[in-house]
Amino acid sequence: MVSIDVYNASVDFPIFDAKSRSLKKAVLGLGKAGGRIGVEARVPVIEALRDISVSLRHGDRVGLIGHNGAGKSTLLRLLSGIYEPTRGSSRIVGKVAPVFDLGVGMDPEISGYENVIIRGLFLGMTRRQMEARVDEIAEFTELGGYMSMPLRTYSTGMRVRLALGVVTSIDPEILLLDEGIGAVDAEFMAKARDRLHALVKRSGILVFASHSDEFLLDLCDTGIWMDHGQIREHGKLREVLTHYKGRDPFDGKDRP
Amino acid sequence: MRVDSPPTTPVVAGSRAWSRAVGDLAEGWRHRELWGHLGWQDIRQRYRRSVLGPLWITLSMAVTAVALGLLYSQLFGQPLKIFLPYVTVGFIVWGFIQGCVNEGTEVFITNEGLIKHLPAPLSVHVFRLVWRQTLFFGHNLAVYAVMLVAFRVPIGWDLLLAIPAFVLLVINGTWVAFLVGIVSTRFRDIPPVTQSIVQLMFFMTPIVWMYDQLLAGDPRMAQRARLVEFNPFLHFVEILRRPMLGQSFEPRHWLITIGITVLGCLVALVFLRNYRARVSYWV
């Protein structure tokens, strides 16, 4: 059973400047102080997330909203298991497929085809399984001959297509999307939306961070409003959006 | 989302549980198709668009070994027939050790993007590195094969000892990469420090000079030369070089190496347990 349970989790980033990151300061510092003051204690810490408690189950489609730096991307990484909480606990059960910063984790020098295989292997697929899916991915992404070109020749939108093509083809149970996927054109987005809908219905959880009300309403039904590293509100997406914006974003439109 | 039901504490092993550290290794092993592929690709990538491709690995090893073999055999007055295979094997083995240690310091730093963007066990990056070094080693064996034929190196069944010896080297390369990799990610002075030490150890290890020759010479010199016994690299080089050159089996090298292997694996495992979850914060 696919599930995400996060309880009272915090994510604190130590910020090492060039000096405090070096051994010199740690060694000298300990000598001077004469006591056992941990090096960590004097390293400034950014509390990226505080006291996060979330429980997600099969079929949940959550939109993350909030200002820049509110902790949306960090929360996605917490939910993917990349960051384990520095305090509190988290448990992620299911096959996770993230699409974060595009271009990172993809090798610009090798072909789109090769990148598809490697990304699939990273996400727990076998080479054979990925080879069986490559044609389908090529067709869905409409990349055609570009699949055999090095990735550096791709535009941002094309990279998004490729990344979306991979994660939607491997039947993930937990799909985590960062706002970068907004780089694709509307036509492709519509196509991807159907696939994402089917995917979530079939197998799992979707968490999507975005600044676009349009995309959010397309993909999600509940919302989490992140503010200064904390969950300010979570509930029905439209209500959360209304509180966040101070007005109903769909007031006067014929949307549900 | 169950907005109305309050979240409960998930039952989960802490970040510093042994099971998580061992789980990382097991999960990394399950990903062997991934690092196997990436290791090959690293090599292809390095020589992409060059005409000879990975053959350059073999060629540059051949050039180094022959040039230094010629030079030092003249300096030390050693017969080329003995010295050239000796230098070649020494370089090949040292290349593996040096690769694991030096690249180990940056094994997580260079993979920052992957670590922060795709959830995968840390061991994937270490296994990829050691596998890549193993492939380099394999390419270099071609030079050794030529030497075997050209100089009729007197190898016997002892050559089979090279297999467990190499396995020991691989295990040690792995724990060293974990250990220096984790420490280097936190303290960025460690990579240059380590690389300088490795460079120094190259000269302190009998690779371009012969330990036996010093022992057989002037007694006072021999006395001082014995200090090299304290150099762990000596033992690692010897367990593999001796069978490859058809020299006699020396139990002490094996005992010391196995001892270091056990100890090192334990230390690395403790580091993996304590700092595994911190690496993604530090890179």
Coordinates of C-alpha atoms in Angstrom, one line a residue:
Chain A
M1 CA 0.0 0.0 0.0
V2 CA 1.5 3.3 -1.1
S3 CA 1.7 5.9 1.7
I4 CA 3.7 8.9 2.9
D5 CA 3.7 9.6 6.6
V6 CA 5.7 12.5 7.9
Y7 CA 5.5 13.4 11.5
N8 CA 6.8 16.6 13.2
A9 CA 9.6 16.6 10.6
S10 CA 12.2 19.4 10.4
V11 CA 14.8 20.0 7.8
D12 CA 17.8 22.1 8.9
F13 CA 20.5 23.0 6.5
P14 CA 23.9 23.7 8.0
I15 CA 25.5 26.6 6.0
F16 CA 29.2 26.1 5.9
D17 CA 31.0 29.1 4.6
A18 CA 34.5 28.4 3.2
K19 CA 36.1 28.8 6.5
S20 CA 33.9 26.9 8.8
R21 CA 33.7 24.1 6.3
S22 CA 37.4 23.5 6.6
L23 CA 39.0 21.2 9.2
K24 CA 41.3 24.1 10.3
K25 CA 38.5 25.9 12.1
A26 CA 37.2 22.7 13.7
V27 CA 40.6 21.7 15.0
L28 CA 41.6 25.2 16.2
G29 CA 38.2 26.0 17.5
L30 CA 38.1 23.0 19.7
G31 CA 41.5 23.8 21.1
K32 CA 40.7 27.5 21.9
A33 CA 37.4 26.8 23.5
G34 CA 38.8 24.1 25.7
G35 CA 35.4 22.5 25.9
R36 CA 33.4 20.2 23.7
I37 CA 31.4 22.7 21.7
G38 CA 30.3 20.9 18.6
V39 CA 31.4 22.4 15.3
E40 CA 27.8 22.2 14.2
A41 CA 26.7 24.5 16.9
R42 CA 28.6 27.4 15.4
V43 CA 27.5 26.7 11.9
P44 CA 24.6 28.9 10.9
V45 CA 21.5 26.8 10.2
I46 CA 18.7 27.5 7.9
E47 CA 15.4 25.9 9.1
A48 CA 14.0 25.0 5.7
L49 CA 11.1 23.1 7.1
R50 CA 9.7 23.0 10.6
D51 CA 7.2 20.6 12.3
I52 CA 5.8 19.2 9.1
S53 CA 3.1 16.5 9.6
V54 CA 1.6 15.1 6.5
S55 CA -0.2 11.9 5.8
L56 CA -0.9 10.9 2.2
R57 CA -2.6 7.9 0.8
H58 CA -3.5 6.3 -2.5
G59 CA -5.4 8.7 -4.8
D60 CA -4.2 11.9 -3.1
R61 CA -3.4 14.7 -5.5
V62 CA -1.8 17.5 -3.7
G63 CA -0.8 20.9 -4.9
L64 CA 1.9 22.8 -3.1
I65 CA 1.5 26.6 -3.0
G66 CA 3.5 29.3 -1.4
H67 CA 6.0 32.1 -2.0
N68 CA 9.5 31.6 -3.4
G69 CA 11.6 30.1 -0.6
A70 CA 8.6 28.9 1.4
G71 CA 9.9 25.4 1.4
K72 CA 7.9 23.8 -1.5
S73 CA 10.9 22.2 -3.2
T74 CA 12.5 21.1 0.1
L75 CA 9.2 19.5 1.1
L76 CA 9.1 17.6 -2.2
R77 CA 12.6 16.3 -1.4
L78 CA 11.6 15.3 2.0
L79 CA 8.6 13.4 0.6
S80 CA 10.9 11.7 -1.9
G81 CA 13.3 10.5 0.8
I82 CA 16.3 12.5 -0.5
Y83 CA 16.4 14.4 2.7
E84 CA 15.8 12.5 5.9
P85 CA 14.4 14.8 8.5
T86 CA 16.9 16.2 11.0
R87 CA 14.1 16.0 13.7
G88 CA 10.9 14.1 13.6
S89 CA 10.3 11.1 11.3
S90 CA 9.2 10.2 7.9
R91 CA 8.2 7.0 6.2
I92 CA 7.7 6.6 2.5
V93 CA 6.3 3.4 1.1
G94 CA 6.1 3.1 -2.7
K95 CA 8.1 3.7 -5.8
V96 CA 9.0 7.3 -5.9
A97 CA 9.5 9.2 -9.2
P98 CA 10.5 12.8 -8.9
V99 CA 10.8 15.5 -11.6
F100 CA 12.6 18.4 -10.0
D101 CA 15.1 20.8 -11.5
L102 CA 15.3 19.8 -15.1
G103 CA 18.6 19.1 -16.6
V104 CA 20.1 18.1 -13.3
G105 CA 20.6 14.4 -13.1
M106 CA 20.6 14.2 -16.9
D107 CA 23.9 14.1 -18.7
P108 CA 24.0 16.7 -21.5
E109 CA 26.6 14.8 -23.5
I110 CA 24.7 11.6 -24.0
S111 CA 21.6 11.1 -26.1
G112 CA 18.0 11.5 -25.0
Y113 CA 17.6 7.7 -25.4
E114 CA 20.6 7.0 -23.1
N115 CA 19.3 9.5 -20.6
V116 CA 15.9 7.8 -20.6
I117 CA 17.6 4.4 -19.8
I118 CA 19.7 5.9 -17.0
R119 CA 16.9 7.8 -15.4
G120 CA 14.8 4.6 -15.5
L121 CA 17.6 2.6 -13.9
F122 CA 17.9 5.2 -11.2
L123 CA 14.2 4.9 -10.5
G124 CA 14.5 1.2 -10.0
M125 CA 13.7 -0.2 -13.4
T126 CA 15.8 -2.7 -15.3
R127 CA 17.5 -1.9 -18.6
R128 CA 15.3 -4.4 -20.4
Q129 CA 12.1 -2.8 -19.0
M130 CA 13.3 0.6 -20.1
E131 CA 14.3 -0.5 -23.6
A132 CA 10.7 -1.9 -24.0
R133 CA 9.4 1.6 -23.1
V134 CA 11.7 3.7 -25.2
D135 CA 9.5 3.7 -28.3
E136 CA 6.5 4.6 -26.3
I137 CA 8.3 7.5 -24.6
A138 CA 9.6 8.8 -27.9
E139 CA 6.1 8.8 -29.3
F140 CA 4.5 10.4 -26.2
T141 CA 7.2 13.1 -26.0
E142 CA 7.0 13.7 -29.8
L143 CA 10.8 14.1 -29.8
G144 CA 11.3 11.8 -32.8
G145 CA 14.8 11.9 -34.1
Y146 CA 16.0 14.1 -31.2
M147 CA 16.0 11.0 -29.0
S148 CA 19.3 10.1 -30.5
M149 CA 20.8 13.6 -30.2
P150 CA 22.9 14.7 -27.2
L151 CA 20.7 16.2 -24.5
R152 CA 22.6 19.6 -24.8
T153 CA 20.8 20.2 -28.0
Y154 CA 17.4 20.1 -26.3
S155 CA 15.4 23.1 -25.2
T156 CA 14.1 23.4 -21.7
G157 CA 10.6 22.3 -22.8
M158 CA 12.0 19.3 -24.6
R159 CA 13.9 18.2 -21.4
V160 CA 10.6 18.5 -19.5
R161 CA 8.9 16.4 -22.0
L162 CA 11.6 13.7 -21.7
A163 CA 11.5 13.7 -17.9
L164 CA 7.7 13.6 -17.9
G165 CA 7.8 10.8 -20.5
V166 CA 10.1 8.7 -18.3
V167 CA 8.2 9.1 -15.0
T168 CA 4.8 8.6 -16.5
S169 CA 6.0 5.4 -18.4
I170 CA 7.4 3.6 -15.4
D171 CA 4.2 3.3 -13.3
P172 CA 5.5 5.1 -10.3
E173 CA 3.4 5.0 -7.1
I174 CA 4.5 8.4 -5.8
L175 CA 4.9 11.1 -8.4
L176 CA 6.5 14.4 -7.3
L177 CA 6.6 17.3 -9.7
D178 CA 8.3 20.6 -9.2
E179 CA 7.2 23.8 -10.9
G180 CA 9.8 23.4 -13.7
I181 CA 7.4 21.4 -15.7
G182 CA 5.5 24.6 -16.5
A183 CA 8.1 25.0 -19.3
V184 CA 6.1 22.8 -21.7
D185 CA 3.6 24.2 -24.1
A186 CA -0.2 24.0 -23.4
E187 CA -0.8 21.4 -26.0
F188 CA 1.7 19.0 -24.5
M189 CA 0.5 19.8 -21.0
A190 CA -3.0 18.8 -21.9
K191 CA -1.6 15.5 -23.2
A192 CA 0.5 15.0 -20.1
R193 CA -2.4 15.8 -17.8
D194 CA -4.5 12.9 -19.1
R195 CA -1.6 10.6 -18.5
L196 CA -0.9 11.9 -15.1
H197 CA -4.6 11.6 -14.2
A198 CA -4.7 8.0 -15.3
L199 CA -1.5 7.4 -13.4
V200 CA -2.7 8.7 -10.1
K201 CA -6.0 6.9 -10.4
R202 CA -4.2 3.7 -11.1
S203 CA -1.5 3.7 -8.6
G204 CA -0.8 6.4 -6.2
I205 CA 0.0 9.8 -4.9
L206 CA 0.8 13.0 -6.8
V207 CA 2.4 16.1 -5.2
F208 CA 2.8 19.1 -7.5
A209 CA 4.5 22.4 -6.6
S210 CA 3.4 25.3 -8.9
H211 CA 2.6 28.9 -9.1
S212 CA 0.1 28.4 -11.8
D213 CA -3.5 28.1 -10.6
E214 CA -4.4 26.7 -13.9
F215 CA -2.0 23.7 -13.7
L216 CA -2.8 23.2 -10.0
L217 CA -6.5 22.9 -10.7
D218 CA -5.9 20.6 -13.6
L219 CA -3.9 18.1 -11.6
C220 CA -4.8 18.4 -7.9
D221 CA -7.8 18.4 -5.7
T222 CA -6.2 19.2 -2.3
G223 CA -3.7 21.9 -1.5
I224 CA -0.9 22.6 1.0
W225 CA 0.0 26.2 1.6
M226 CA 3.7 26.5 2.6
D227 CA 4.8 29.5 4.5
H228 CA 8.2 30.1 6.1
G229 CA 8.9 26.4 6.1
Q230 CA 5.7 25.4 7.8
I231 CA 2.4 24.1 6.7
R232 CA 0.1 27.1 7.0
E233 CA -3.0 25.3 5.8
H234 CA -4.0 22.2 4.0
G235 CA -7.4 21.3 2.7
K236 CA -9.5 21.6 -0.4
L237 CA -7.3 23.1 -3.1
R238 CA -9.8 25.9 -4.0
E239 CA -10.2 27.0 -0.4
V240 CA -6.5 27.0 0.3
L241 CA -5.9 29.0 -2.9
T242 CA -8.6 31.4 -1.9
H243 CA -7.0 32.0 1.5
Y244 CA -3.5 32.2 -0.1
K245 CA -4.5 34.8 -2.7
G246 CA -7.1 36.6 -0.6
R247 CA -9.7 36.0 -3.3
D248 CA -11.2 33.1 -5.1
P249 CA -9.0 32.6 -8.1
F250 CA -11.9 31.2 -10.1
D251 CA -14.5 33.7 -9.0
G252 CA -16.6 34.5 -12.0
K253 CA -15.2 31.7 -14.1
D254 CA -17.2 28.6 -15.0
R255 CA -14.8 26.3 -13.2
P256 CA -15.9 24.0 -10.4
Chain B
M1 CA -5.5 13.6 2.1
R2 CA -7.1 12.8 5.4
V3 CA -7.4 16.4 6.6
D4 CA -9.7 15.4 9.5
S5 CA -7.6 12.6 10.9
P6 CA -4.5 13.7 12.7
P7 CA -1.2 12.3 11.4
T8 CA 0.2 9.5 13.6
T9 CA 3.9 8.9 14.3
P10 CA 5.1 6.5 11.6
V11 CA 6.9 3.5 13.0
V12 CA 10.3 3.9 11.3
A13 CA 13.9 3.0 12.0
G14 CA 15.8 6.2 12.8
S15 CA 18.2 7.7 10.3
R16 CA 21.1 6.3 12.3
A17 CA 19.9 2.7 12.5
W18 CA 22.2 -0.1 11.4
S19 CA 19.4 -1.5 9.3
R20 CA 19.4 1.7 7.2
A21 CA 23.2 1.6 6.6
V22 CA 23.1 -2.1 5.6
G23 CA 19.9 -1.4 3.6
D24 CA 21.8 1.3 1.6
L25 CA 24.4 -1.3 0.6
A26 CA 21.8 -3.9 -0.2
E27 CA 19.8 -1.5 -2.2
G28 CA 23.0 -0.3 -4.0
W29 CA 23.7 -3.9 -4.9
R30 CA 20.2 -4.3 -6.4
H31 CA 21.0 -1.2 -8.6
R32 CA 24.0 -3.0 -10.1
E33 CA 22.7 -2.6 -13.6
L34 CA 22.7 1.1 -13.0
W35 CA 26.2 1.5 -11.7
G36 CA 27.5 -1.1 -14.1
H37 CA 26.1 1.0 -17.0
L38 CA 27.4 4.3 -15.5
G39 CA 30.9 2.9 -14.9
W40 CA 31.2 1.9 -18.6
Q41 CA 29.8 5.1 -19.7
D42 CA 32.3 7.1 -17.6
I43 CA 35.0 5.4 -19.6
R44 CA 33.4 5.9 -22.9
Q45 CA 32.6 9.5 -22.0
R46 CA 36.3 10.3 -21.1
Y47 CA 37.4 9.2 -24.6
R48 CA 34.4 10.2 -26.7
R49 CA 35.2 11.5 -30.1
S50 CA 38.8 10.3 -29.8
V51 CA 39.8 7.8 -32.5
L52 CA 41.4 5.3 -30.2
G53 CA 38.8 5.6 -27.5
P54 CA 39.4 3.6 -24.3
L55 CA 42.5 2.1 -25.9
W56 CA 44.2 5.3 -24.7
I57 CA 44.0 3.8 -21.1
T58 CA 46.1 0.9 -22.2
L59 CA 48.4 3.0 -24.4
S60 CA 49.2 5.6 -21.8
M61 CA 49.9 2.9 -19.2
A62 CA 52.3 1.2 -21.7
V63 CA 54.1 4.4 -22.4
T64 CA 54.5 5.3 -18.7
A65 CA 55.6 1.8 -17.7
V66 CA 58.1 1.4 -20.5
A67 CA 59.6 4.8 -20.1
L68 CA 60.0 4.6 -16.4
G69 CA 61.1 1.0 -16.6
L70 CA 63.9 1.9 -19.0
L71 CA 65.0 4.9 -16.9
Y72 CA 65.0 3.2 -13.5
S73 CA 66.5 0.0 -14.7
Q74 CA 69.5 2.0 -15.9
L75 CA 69.6 4.1 -12.7
F76 CA 69.5 1.1 -10.4
G77 CA 71.5 -1.2 -12.7
Q78 CA 68.8 -3.8 -12.9
P79 CA 68.2 -6.1 -15.8
L80 CA 65.3 -4.9 -18.0
K81 CA 63.9 -8.4 -18.2
I82 CA 63.2 -8.2 -14.4
F83 CA 62.6 -4.6 -14.0
L84 CA 60.1 -3.8 -16.8
P85 CA 57.4 -6.3 -15.7
Y86 CA 58.0 -5.3 -12.1
V87 CA 57.4 -1.6 -12.8
T88 CA 54.4 -2.4 -15.1
V89 CA 52.6 -4.5 -12.5
G90 CA 53.4 -2.0 -9.8
F91 CA 51.9 0.9 -11.8
I92 CA 48.8 -1.1 -12.7
V93 CA 48.1 -2.0 -9.1
W94 CA 49.0 1.4 -7.9
G95 CA 46.7 3.0 -10.5
F96 CA 43.8 1.1 -9.0
I97 CA 44.6 2.0 -5.4
Q98 CA 45.2 5.7 -6.3
G99 CA 42.0 5.9 -8.3
C100 CA 39.9 4.5 -5.5
V101 CA 41.4 6.8 -2.9
N102 CA 41.7 10.0 -4.9
E103 CA 38.4 9.8 -6.7
G104 CA 36.8 8.5 -3.5
T105 CA 37.3 11.9 -1.9
E106 CA 35.0 13.4 -4.5
V107 CA 32.6 10.5 -5.0
F108 CA 29.7 12.4 -3.4
I109 CA 30.8 15.9 -4.2
T110 CA 30.9 15.3 -8.0
N111 CA 27.5 13.6 -7.8
E112 CA 25.8 16.4 -6.1
G113 CA 23.2 16.8 -8.8
L114 CA 22.2 13.2 -8.8
I115 CA 22.1 13.0 -5.0
K116 CA 19.9 16.0 -4.7
H117 CA 17.5 15.1 -7.5
L118 CA 17.0 11.4 -7.5
P119 CA 16.4 9.2 -4.5
A120 CA 19.0 6.4 -4.7
P121 CA 21.3 4.8 -2.2
L122 CA 24.7 6.4 -1.6
S123 CA 26.4 3.1 -2.4
V124 CA 25.5 3.5 -6.0
H125 CA 28.0 6.2 -6.4
V126 CA 30.7 4.3 -4.6
F127 CA 30.1 1.1 -6.5
R128 CA 30.2 3.0 -9.8
L129 CA 33.6 4.5 -8.9
V130 CA 35.1 1.1 -7.9
W131 CA 33.6 -0.5 -10.9
R132 CA 35.1 2.2 -13.2
Q133 CA 38.5 1.6 -11.5
T134 CA 38.1 -2.1 -12.1
L135 CA 37.5 -1.5 -15.8
F136 CA 40.6 0.7 -16.0
F137 CA 42.5 -2.1 -14.3
G138 CA 41.2 -4.5 -16.9
H139 CA 42.3 -2.3 -19.7
N140 CA 45.8 -2.1 -18.2
L141 CA 46.1 -5.9 -17.9
A142 CA 46.7 -5.9 -21.7
V143 CA 50.0 -4.3 -21.0
Y144 CA 50.8 -6.9 -18.4
A145 CA 49.9 -9.7 -20.9
V146 CA 52.3 -8.3 -23.4
M147 CA 55.1 -8.2 -20.8
L148 CA 54.3 -11.8 -19.8
V149 CA 55.0 -13.0 -23.3
A150 CA 57.8 -10.6 -24.2
F151 CA 59.9 -11.3 -21.0
R152 CA 58.7 -14.8 -20.3
V153 CA 57.7 -14.0 -16.8
P154 CA 57.9 -17.2 -14.7
I155 CA 54.3 -17.4 -13.6
G156 CA 52.9 -20.6 -12.2
W157 CA 49.7 -21.7 -10.4
D158 CA 50.4 -19.0 -7.9
L159 CA 49.0 -16.6 -10.4
L160 CA 45.5 -17.7 -9.2
L161 CA 46.3 -15.9 -5.9
A162 CA 45.9 -12.7 -7.9
I163 CA 42.2 -13.2 -7.9
P164 CA 41.6 -13.2 -4.1
A165 CA 44.2 -10.4 -3.9
F166 CA 42.2 -8.3 -6.4
V167 CA 39.0 -9.0 -4.5
L168 CA 40.7 -7.7 -1.4
L169 CA 41.7 -4.6 -3.2
V170 CA 38.2 -4.1 -4.4
I171 CA 36.7 -4.4 -0.9
N172 CA 39.3 -2.0 0.4
G173 CA 38.7 0.4 -2.4
T174 CA 35.0 0.4 -1.5
W175 CA 35.4 1.1 2.2
V176 CA 38.0 3.7 1.6
A177 CA 35.8 5.5 -0.9
F178 CA 32.9 5.5 1.5
L179 CA 35.1 6.8 4.3
V180 CA 37.0 9.5 2.6
G181 CA 33.9 10.3 0.5
I182 CA 31.8 11.1 3.5
V183 CA 34.5 13.0 5.4
S184 CA 35.5 15.0 2.3
T185 CA 31.9 16.0 1.7
R186 CA 31.8 17.6 5.1
F187 CA 35.4 18.9 5.2
R188 CA 36.5 20.2 1.9
D189 CA 40.2 20.3 2.8
I190 CA 40.3 16.5 2.9
P191 CA 40.5 15.9 -0.9
P192 CA 43.7 17.9 -1.5
V193 CA 45.2 16.6 1.8
T194 CA 44.4 13.0 0.8
Q195 CA 45.8 13.5 -2.7
S196 CA 49.1 14.8 -1.4
I197 CA 49.4 11.9 1.0
V198 CA 48.7 9.4 -1.8
Q199 CA 51.3 11.1 -3.9
L200 CA 53.8 10.9 -1.1
M201 CA 53.0 7.2 -0.5
F202 CA 53.7 6.4 -4.1
F203 CA 57.4 7.3 -3.5
M204 CA 57.4 5.4 -0.1
T205 CA 56.0 2.3 -1.7
P206 CA 58.3 0.0 -3.7
I207 CA 57.0 0.6 -7.2
V208 CA 59.8 2.2 -9.2
W209 CA 62.4 0.9 -6.7
M210 CA 62.9 -2.6 -5.4
Y211 CA 62.5 -3.5 -1.7
D212 CA 64.3 -6.8 -2.0
Q213 CA 67.3 -5.0 -3.6
L214 CA 67.6 -2.6 -0.7
L215 CA 67.4 -5.5 1.8
A216 CA 70.1 -7.3 0.0
G217 CA 72.4 -4.3 0.0
D218 CA 74.2 -2.3 2.6
P219 CA 73.1 -3.6 6.1
R220 CA 72.4 0.0 7.5
M221 CA 70.4 0.8 4.4
A222 CA 68.5 -2.5 4.8
Q223 CA 67.7 -1.6 8.4
R224 CA 66.1 1.7 7.3
A225 CA 64.4 0.1 4.3
R226 CA 62.5 -2.2 6.8
L227 CA 60.5 0.9 7.9
V228 CA 58.5 0.4 4.7
E229 CA 56.8 -2.6 6.5
F230 CA 54.8 0.1 8.3
N231 CA 53.5 1.4 5.0
P232 CA 50.1 -0.4 4.5
F233 CA 50.3 0.2 0.7
L234 CA 53.3 -2.1 0.6
H235 CA 51.2 -5.0 1.6
F236 CA 48.4 -4.2 -0.7
V237 CA 50.7 -3.9 -3.7
E238 CA 52.6 -7.1 -2.8
I239 CA 49.6 -9.4 -2.4
L240 CA 48.7 -8.7 -6.0
R241 CA 52.1 -8.1 -7.6
R242 CA 53.9 -11.2 -6.2
P243 CA 51.6 -13.7 -7.9
M244 CA 51.5 -11.7 -11.1
L245 CA 55.3 -11.8 -11.3
G246 CA 55.6 -15.4 -10.2
Q247 CA 57.2 -14.5 -6.9
S248 CA 56.9 -16.6 -3.7
F249 CA 53.8 -16.4 -1.4
E250 CA 54.4 -14.2 1.6
P251 CA 51.8 -14.8 4.4
R252 CA 52.5 -11.6 6.3
H253 CA 51.3 -9.4 3.5
W254 CA 48.0 -11.3 3.4
L255 CA 47.5 -11.3 7.1
I256 CA 48.1 -7.6 7.4
T257 CA 45.9 -6.9 4.4
I258 CA 43.0 -9.0 5.7
G259 CA 43.3 -7.3 9.1
I260 CA 43.1 -3.8 7.5
T261 CA 40.2 -5.0 5.4
V262 CA 38.1 -6.1 8.4
L263 CA 39.0 -3.0 10.5
G264 CA 38.4 -0.6 7.6
C265 CA 35.0 -2.1 6.7
L266 CA 33.9 -1.8 10.3
V267 CA 35.0 1.9 10.5
A268 CA 33.4 2.7 7.2
L269 CA 30.1 1.0 8.3
V270 CA 30.0 3.1 11.4
F271 CA 30.5 6.2 9.3
L272 CA 27.9 5.1 6.9
R273 CA 25.4 4.5 9.7
N274 CA 26.1 7.9 11.4
Y275 CA 26.4 10.2 8.4
R276 CA 24.6 8.5 5.5
A277 CA 21.6 10.7 5.9
R278 CA 23.7 13.8 6.3
V279 CA 25.5 13.5 2.9
S280 CA 22.6 14.9 1.0
Y281 CA 22.6 18.0 3.3
W282 CA 26.4 18.4 3.0
V283 CA 27.0 18.1 -0.8

